[in-house]
Every structure is written in structure tokens, then in C-alpha cells.
XYZ file of C-alpha atoms in Angstrom:
138
model
C -19.607 58.837 127.593
C -20.906 62.223 128.908
C -20.963 63.473 125.326
C -23.896 61.217 124.394
C -25.325 59.990 127.723
C -26.228 61.276 131.164
C -26.566 59.327 134.413
C -30.120 58.943 135.713
C -29.845 58.496 139.464
C -33.397 57.190 139.992
C -33.144 54.416 137.374
C -29.413 53.946 138.071
C -28.474 53.756 134.395
C -27.199 55.937 131.580
C -29.749 57.500 129.232
C -29.183 59.335 125.949
C -29.295 63.112 125.865
C -32.653 64.366 124.590
C -31.244 67.704 123.456
C -28.007 69.007 122.024
C -26.411 68.806 118.601
C -27.812 65.992 116.388
C -25.255 63.323 115.472
C -25.155 62.863 111.665
C -26.257 59.402 110.542
C -28.074 58.532 113.774
C -31.690 59.290 114.582
C -32.542 60.542 118.063
C -28.865 60.715 119.066
C -27.570 64.053 120.346
C -24.172 65.168 121.554
C -23.154 67.847 124.043
C -19.917 69.367 125.278
C -20.548 67.929 128.757
C -17.459 67.091 130.775
C -17.405 64.055 133.029
C -16.436 64.421 136.649
C -12.717 64.680 137.359
C -12.058 64.038 141.034
C -9.358 65.699 143.118
C -6.256 63.568 143.557
C -3.819 63.758 146.457
C -0.318 64.831 145.317
C 1.275 61.840 147.063
C -0.433 59.697 144.405
C 2.102 60.904 141.833
C 1.015 59.431 138.510
C -2.707 60.019 139.121
C -2.012 63.594 140.222
C 0.000 64.369 137.081
C -2.543 62.546 134.915
C -5.285 64.779 136.342
C -3.128 67.847 135.723
C -2.764 66.826 132.073
C -6.477 66.042 131.703
C -7.345 69.522 132.950
C -4.788 71.350 130.774
C -4.481 69.370 127.511
C -7.358 69.899 125.110
C -8.798 67.101 122.999
C -6.650 64.072 123.852
C -7.979 60.798 122.461
C -5.699 58.401 124.352
C -3.447 58.210 127.389
C -0.478 57.946 125.037
C -1.508 61.204 123.386
C -1.608 62.856 126.825
C 2.054 61.895 127.314
C 3.065 63.144 123.857
C 4.631 66.614 123.827
C 5.882 68.184 120.590
C 5.610 64.813 118.822
C 7.752 63.012 121.398
C 6.323 60.388 123.785
C 7.281 61.123 127.393
C 8.108 58.303 129.794
C 5.682 59.470 132.490
C 2.859 61.906 133.109
C 5.154 63.948 135.336
C 7.684 64.312 132.528
C 4.895 65.446 130.184
C 3.786 68.022 132.774
C 7.354 69.294 133.086
C 7.798 69.559 129.318
C 4.492 71.440 129.053
C 5.795 73.772 131.795
C 2.878 72.928 134.083
C 5.330 72.474 136.965
C 7.476 75.570 136.417
C 5.672 77.522 139.119
C 3.339 76.878 142.028
C 0.150 77.610 140.072
C -0.810 73.924 140.090
C -0.413 73.814 143.899
C -2.633 76.890 144.197
C -5.276 75.245 142.008
C -5.017 71.980 143.958
C -5.440 73.902 147.207
C -8.507 75.717 145.850
C -10.000 72.369 144.772
C -9.248 70.880 148.188
C -10.878 73.795 150.020
C -14.086 73.181 148.081
C -14.238 69.410 148.491
C -12.164 68.422 151.543
C -12.355 68.528 155.319
C -9.946 70.580 157.430
C -7.844 67.574 158.494
C -7.455 66.534 154.834
C -6.234 70.006 153.918
C -3.775 69.993 156.828
C -2.473 66.634 155.564
C -2.191 68.062 152.041
C -0.186 71.070 153.306
C 2.094 68.733 155.285
C 2.727 66.433 152.300
C 3.192 69.419 150.041
C 6.002 70.772 152.213
C 7.686 67.431 152.878
C 7.491 65.741 149.472
C 6.521 68.256 146.796
C 8.669 71.213 147.847
C 6.820 74.292 146.568
C 9.099 77.094 145.424
C 7.752 79.482 148.089
C 6.439 77.471 151.083
C 5.792 80.537 153.274
C 3.565 82.119 150.633
C 1.740 78.790 150.270
C 1.014 78.621 154.023
C -0.124 82.265 153.948
C -2.558 81.376 151.176
C -3.921 78.482 153.263
C -4.465 80.882 156.159
C -6.222 83.422 153.912
C -8.578 80.740 152.617
C -9.417 79.458 156.093
C -9.497 82.591 158.232
């Protein structure tokens, strides 16, 4: 949708882009490389969290099934696909999630995230993770 349309807040409807790359075979239709909004997802919401991780890291998927396909094999879950793509091998995804949370969340939400991260997600180096939280907030 963002490729061909943009949201007009005042009229509360989508309107076609007026600039960009012309779409062959259509008059007055333009396309852009615009990316729609991808919201932050709390890690306790497992499947949505791993789906978001795949959406951010996999280029050009055309279906949810294609997102779960790694090396020609369909994975049973988004988490499994993330593991097979080695997106969960290190704590880089937790660092990115923390950076996203710092930008868009309140302090109590970040404290909750850190708590859930330590209880349920088990980062490989929890002390370093807490130190990073302190660096971002002090």
C-alpha cells in the first residue's frame, strides 16, 4: 500500500503518490520505495515479535509463508525461521529492541521490558544488557 498511496490525515483517506517512478501501463500512477510503519512489539508477544524481526531483516518477502521459508524449507514458526537465519544467535536483536523502546516507550515500559527480558528471554549476557540500559538512561 505505501508503494502507491500515502495517508492524508486531513481527508482521512489514502491518496495516490503524485511523484515517484511511473508504473508502466497506468497513467498518473507512481510508485516509491516507501516503507509502511512497523511498530515495536513486546518480546512476551512471541510470534509477533519474531514476525517483526523477520520483516525487518528479510528483504522482499511477498507472503507470510515466504517469511518462514529458509533455504527452501518451510519453518513451523517465525521463531524457528529466526533461529535458522541466525537472528537469535547473539543479543543484537535485544540491543535493537532496546534502542527502539528507548525512542518510543516510557520509563516504566522499558523497566517492564528489561524485567521480561531477564525472566523469559534469557539474554546471553544479562549484566551487559543492564549496563546498556543504564548507559542509555543516565
